[in-house]
PDB file of C-alpha atoms in Angstrom:
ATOM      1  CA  UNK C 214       0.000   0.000   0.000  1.00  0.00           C
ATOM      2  CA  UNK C 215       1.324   3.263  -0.779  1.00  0.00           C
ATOM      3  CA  UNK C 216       1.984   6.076   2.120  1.00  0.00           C
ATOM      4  CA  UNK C 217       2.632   9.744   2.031  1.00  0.00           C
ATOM      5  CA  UNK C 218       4.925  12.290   3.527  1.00  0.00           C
ATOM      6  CA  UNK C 219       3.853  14.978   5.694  1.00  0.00           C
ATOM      7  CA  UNK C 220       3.783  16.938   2.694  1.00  0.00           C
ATOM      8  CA  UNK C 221       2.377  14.962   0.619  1.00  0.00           C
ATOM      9  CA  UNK C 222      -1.016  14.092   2.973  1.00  0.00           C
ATOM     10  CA  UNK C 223      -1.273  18.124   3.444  1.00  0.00           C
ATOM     11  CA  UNK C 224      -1.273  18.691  -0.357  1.00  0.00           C
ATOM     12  CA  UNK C 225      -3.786  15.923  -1.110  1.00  0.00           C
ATOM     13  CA  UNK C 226      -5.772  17.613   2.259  1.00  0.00           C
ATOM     14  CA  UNK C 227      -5.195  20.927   1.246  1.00  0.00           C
ATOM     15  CA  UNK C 228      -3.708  22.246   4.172  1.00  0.00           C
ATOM     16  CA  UNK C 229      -0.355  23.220   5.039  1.00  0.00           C
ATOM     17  CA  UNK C 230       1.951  21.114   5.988  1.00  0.00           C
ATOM     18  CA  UNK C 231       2.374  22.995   9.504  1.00  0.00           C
ATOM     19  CA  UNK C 232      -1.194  21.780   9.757  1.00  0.00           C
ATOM     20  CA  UNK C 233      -0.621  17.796   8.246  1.00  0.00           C
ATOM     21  CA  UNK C 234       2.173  18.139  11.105  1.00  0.00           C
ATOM     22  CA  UNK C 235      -0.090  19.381  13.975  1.00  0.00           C
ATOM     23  CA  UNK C 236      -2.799  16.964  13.544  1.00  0.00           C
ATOM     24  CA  UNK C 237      -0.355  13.647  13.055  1.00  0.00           C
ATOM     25  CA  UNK C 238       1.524  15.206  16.572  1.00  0.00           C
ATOM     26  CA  UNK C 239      -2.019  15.296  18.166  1.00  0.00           C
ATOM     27  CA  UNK C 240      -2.943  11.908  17.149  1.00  0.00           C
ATOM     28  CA  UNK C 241      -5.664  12.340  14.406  1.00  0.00           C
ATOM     29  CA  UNK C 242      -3.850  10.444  11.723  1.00  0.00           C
ATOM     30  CA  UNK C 243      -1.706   7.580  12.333  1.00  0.00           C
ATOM     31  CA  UNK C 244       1.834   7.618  11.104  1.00  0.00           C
ATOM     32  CA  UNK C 245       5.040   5.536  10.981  1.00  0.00           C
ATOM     33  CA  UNK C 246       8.568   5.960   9.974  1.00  0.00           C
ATOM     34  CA  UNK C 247      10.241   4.565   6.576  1.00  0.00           C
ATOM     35  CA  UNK C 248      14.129   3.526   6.963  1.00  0.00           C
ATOM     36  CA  UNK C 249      15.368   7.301   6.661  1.00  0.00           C
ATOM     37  CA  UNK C 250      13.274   8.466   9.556  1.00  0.00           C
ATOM     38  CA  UNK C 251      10.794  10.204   7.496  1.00  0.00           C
ATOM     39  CA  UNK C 252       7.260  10.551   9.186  1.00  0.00           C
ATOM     40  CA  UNK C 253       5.152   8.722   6.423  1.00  0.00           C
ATOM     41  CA  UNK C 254       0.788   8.197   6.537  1.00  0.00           C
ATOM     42  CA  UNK C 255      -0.011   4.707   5.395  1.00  0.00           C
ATOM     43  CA  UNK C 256      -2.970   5.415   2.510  1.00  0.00           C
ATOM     44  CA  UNK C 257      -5.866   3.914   3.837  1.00  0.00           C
ATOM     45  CA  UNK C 258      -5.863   5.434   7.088  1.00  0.00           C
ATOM     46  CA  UNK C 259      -5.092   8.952   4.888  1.00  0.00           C
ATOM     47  CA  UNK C 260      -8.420   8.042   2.922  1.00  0.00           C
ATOM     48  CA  UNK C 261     -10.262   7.930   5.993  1.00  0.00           C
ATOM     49  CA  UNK C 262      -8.973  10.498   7.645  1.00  0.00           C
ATOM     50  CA  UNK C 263      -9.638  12.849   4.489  1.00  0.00           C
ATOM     51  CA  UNK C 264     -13.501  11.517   4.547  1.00  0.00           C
ATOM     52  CA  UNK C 265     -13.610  12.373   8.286  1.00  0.00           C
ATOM     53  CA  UNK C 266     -12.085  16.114   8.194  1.00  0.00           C
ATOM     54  CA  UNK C 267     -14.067  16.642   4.964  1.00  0.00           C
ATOM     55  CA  UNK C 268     -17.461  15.613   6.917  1.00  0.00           C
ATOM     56  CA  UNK C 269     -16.695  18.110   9.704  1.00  0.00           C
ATOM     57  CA  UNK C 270     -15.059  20.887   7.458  1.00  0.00           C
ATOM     58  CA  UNK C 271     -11.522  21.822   7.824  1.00  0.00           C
ATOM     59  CA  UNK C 272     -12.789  25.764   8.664  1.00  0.00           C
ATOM     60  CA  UNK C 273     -11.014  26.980   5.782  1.00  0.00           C
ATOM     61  CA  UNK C 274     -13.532  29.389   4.364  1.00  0.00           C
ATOM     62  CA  UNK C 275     -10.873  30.574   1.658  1.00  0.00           C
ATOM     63  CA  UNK C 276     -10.582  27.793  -0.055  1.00  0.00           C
ATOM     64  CA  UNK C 277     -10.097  28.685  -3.576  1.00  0.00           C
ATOM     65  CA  UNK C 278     -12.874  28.352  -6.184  1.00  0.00           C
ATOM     66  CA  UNK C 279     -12.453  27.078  -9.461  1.00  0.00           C
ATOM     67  CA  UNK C 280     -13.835  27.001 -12.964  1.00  0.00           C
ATOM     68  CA  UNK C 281     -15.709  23.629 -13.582  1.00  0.00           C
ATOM     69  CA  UNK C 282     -12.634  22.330 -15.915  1.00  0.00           C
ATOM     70  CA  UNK C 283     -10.156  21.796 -13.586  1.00  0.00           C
ATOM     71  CA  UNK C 284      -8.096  19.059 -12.040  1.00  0.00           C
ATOM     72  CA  UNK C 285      -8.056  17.942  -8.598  1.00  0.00           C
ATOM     73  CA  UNK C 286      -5.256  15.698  -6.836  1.00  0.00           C
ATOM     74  CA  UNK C 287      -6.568  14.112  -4.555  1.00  0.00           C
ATOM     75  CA  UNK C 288      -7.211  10.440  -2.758  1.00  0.00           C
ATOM     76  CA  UNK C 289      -9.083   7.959  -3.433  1.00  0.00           C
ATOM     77  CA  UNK C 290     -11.523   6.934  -0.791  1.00  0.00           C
ATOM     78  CA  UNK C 291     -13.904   4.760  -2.192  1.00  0.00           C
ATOM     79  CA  UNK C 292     -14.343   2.089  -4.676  1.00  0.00           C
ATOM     80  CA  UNK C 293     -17.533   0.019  -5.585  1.00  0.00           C
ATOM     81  CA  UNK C 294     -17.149  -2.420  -8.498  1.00  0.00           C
ATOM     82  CA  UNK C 295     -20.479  -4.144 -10.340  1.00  0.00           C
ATOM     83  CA  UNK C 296     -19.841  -6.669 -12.902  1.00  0.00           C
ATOM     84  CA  UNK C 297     -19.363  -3.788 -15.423  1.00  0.00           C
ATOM     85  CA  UNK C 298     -19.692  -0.376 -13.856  1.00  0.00           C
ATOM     86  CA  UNK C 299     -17.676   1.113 -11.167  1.00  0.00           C
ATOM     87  CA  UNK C 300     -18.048   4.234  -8.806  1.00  0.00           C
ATOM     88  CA  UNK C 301     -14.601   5.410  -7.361  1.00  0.00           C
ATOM     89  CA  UNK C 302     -15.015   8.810  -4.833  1.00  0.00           C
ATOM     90  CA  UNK C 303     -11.482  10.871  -4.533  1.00  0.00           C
ATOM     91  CA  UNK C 304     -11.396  13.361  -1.606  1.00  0.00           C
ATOM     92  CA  UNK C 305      -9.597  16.777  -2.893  1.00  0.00           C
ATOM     93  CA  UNK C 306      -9.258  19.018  -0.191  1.00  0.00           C
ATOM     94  CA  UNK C 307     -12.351  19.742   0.867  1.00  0.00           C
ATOM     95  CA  UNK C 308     -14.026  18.502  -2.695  1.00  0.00           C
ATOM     96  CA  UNK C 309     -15.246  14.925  -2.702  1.00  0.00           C
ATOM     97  CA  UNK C 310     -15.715  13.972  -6.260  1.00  0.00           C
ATOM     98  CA  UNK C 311     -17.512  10.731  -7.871  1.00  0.00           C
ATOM     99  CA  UNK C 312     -16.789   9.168 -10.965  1.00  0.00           C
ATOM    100  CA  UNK C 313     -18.904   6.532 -12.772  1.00  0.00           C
ATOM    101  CA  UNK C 314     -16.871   4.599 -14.619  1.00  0.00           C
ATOM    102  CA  UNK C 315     -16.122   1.228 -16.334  1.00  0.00           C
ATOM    103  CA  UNK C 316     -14.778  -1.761 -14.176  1.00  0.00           C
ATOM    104  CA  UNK C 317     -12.645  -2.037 -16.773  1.00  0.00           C
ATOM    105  CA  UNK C 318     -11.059   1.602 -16.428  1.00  0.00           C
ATOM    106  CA  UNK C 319     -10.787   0.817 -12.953  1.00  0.00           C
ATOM    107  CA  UNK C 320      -8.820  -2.101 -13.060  1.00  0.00           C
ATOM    108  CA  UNK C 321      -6.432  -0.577 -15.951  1.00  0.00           C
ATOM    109  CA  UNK C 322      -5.252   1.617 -13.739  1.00  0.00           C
ATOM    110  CA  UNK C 323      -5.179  -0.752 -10.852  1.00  0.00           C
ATOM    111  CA  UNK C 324      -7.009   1.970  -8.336  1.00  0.00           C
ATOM    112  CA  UNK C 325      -7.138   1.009  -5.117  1.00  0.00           C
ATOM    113  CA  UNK C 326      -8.796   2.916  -1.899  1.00  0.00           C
ATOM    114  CA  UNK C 327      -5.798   5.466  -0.350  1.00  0.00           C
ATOM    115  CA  UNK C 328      -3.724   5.741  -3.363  1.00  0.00           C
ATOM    116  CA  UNK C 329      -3.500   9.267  -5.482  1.00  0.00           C
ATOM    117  CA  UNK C 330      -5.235  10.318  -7.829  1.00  0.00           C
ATOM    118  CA  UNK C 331      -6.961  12.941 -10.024  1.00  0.00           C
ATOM    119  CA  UNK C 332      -9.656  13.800 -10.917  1.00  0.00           C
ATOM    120  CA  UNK C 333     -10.581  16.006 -13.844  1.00  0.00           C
ATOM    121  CA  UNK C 334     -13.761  17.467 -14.103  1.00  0.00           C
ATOM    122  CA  UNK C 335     -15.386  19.176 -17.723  1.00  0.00           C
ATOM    123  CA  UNK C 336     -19.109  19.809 -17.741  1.00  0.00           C
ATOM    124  CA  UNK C 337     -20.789  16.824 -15.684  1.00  0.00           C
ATOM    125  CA  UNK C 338     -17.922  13.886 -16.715  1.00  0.00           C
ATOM    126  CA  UNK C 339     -15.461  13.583 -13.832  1.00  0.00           C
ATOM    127  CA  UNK C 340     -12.412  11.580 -15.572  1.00  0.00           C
ATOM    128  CA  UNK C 341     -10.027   9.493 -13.652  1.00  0.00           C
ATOM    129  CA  UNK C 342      -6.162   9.906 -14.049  1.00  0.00           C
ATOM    130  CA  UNK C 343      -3.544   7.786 -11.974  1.00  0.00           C
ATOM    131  CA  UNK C 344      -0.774  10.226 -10.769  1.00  0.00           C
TER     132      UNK C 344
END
């Protein structure tokens, strides 16, 4: 499973790092260290801490706004799979975007829950894209 830096998680939260920092210190997301001593987030517990802060709002009432053909890193918290269609939801920040896609598309880009991704939104389509 991937994990994140510090930096990483408060990009993909859009927060500061200061912030991704203060909240691992008090506890709120889990961490561990790789073999360098670097603070990492293990994905999954990223995904659902993203869900959790997004429920109860971050209190970050200038959060930019943006044009509805835009990209948004983010990661990805859910994933439901049918025998054909698939529904994968990406936390962005504060943005929780869902994508209706092929099970096919899904597995082509081998998504799995806590990894990053983006998700590009034009008109009412929400594309996928691996990063």
């Amino acid at each position: 499973m991937q994990s994140y830096t510090i930096g990483q998680a408060a990009r993909l939260l859009g927060v500061s790092p200061d912030t991704a920092r203060r909240w691992a210190d008090a506890g709120r997301v889990a961490t561990h260290r790789d073999e360098s001593g670097r603070r990492l987030i293990d994905g999954r517990a990223l995904a659902a801490f993203s869900s959790e802060i997004a429920q109860a709002g971050t209190g970050d009432d200038d959060a930019p706004y943006t044009s509805a053909r835009n990209a948004f890193p983010g990661i990805v918290t859910g994933i439901k799979l049918d025998d054909i269609a698939a529904q994968v939801t990406i936390q962005a920040g504060p943005h929780r975007l869902v994508s209706l896609l092929t099970r096919e598309a899904v597995e082509e880009l081998g998504l799995e829950v806590g990894m990053q991704a983006t998700a590009r939104v034009k008109s009412t389509s929400v594309h996928i894209d691996r990063t």
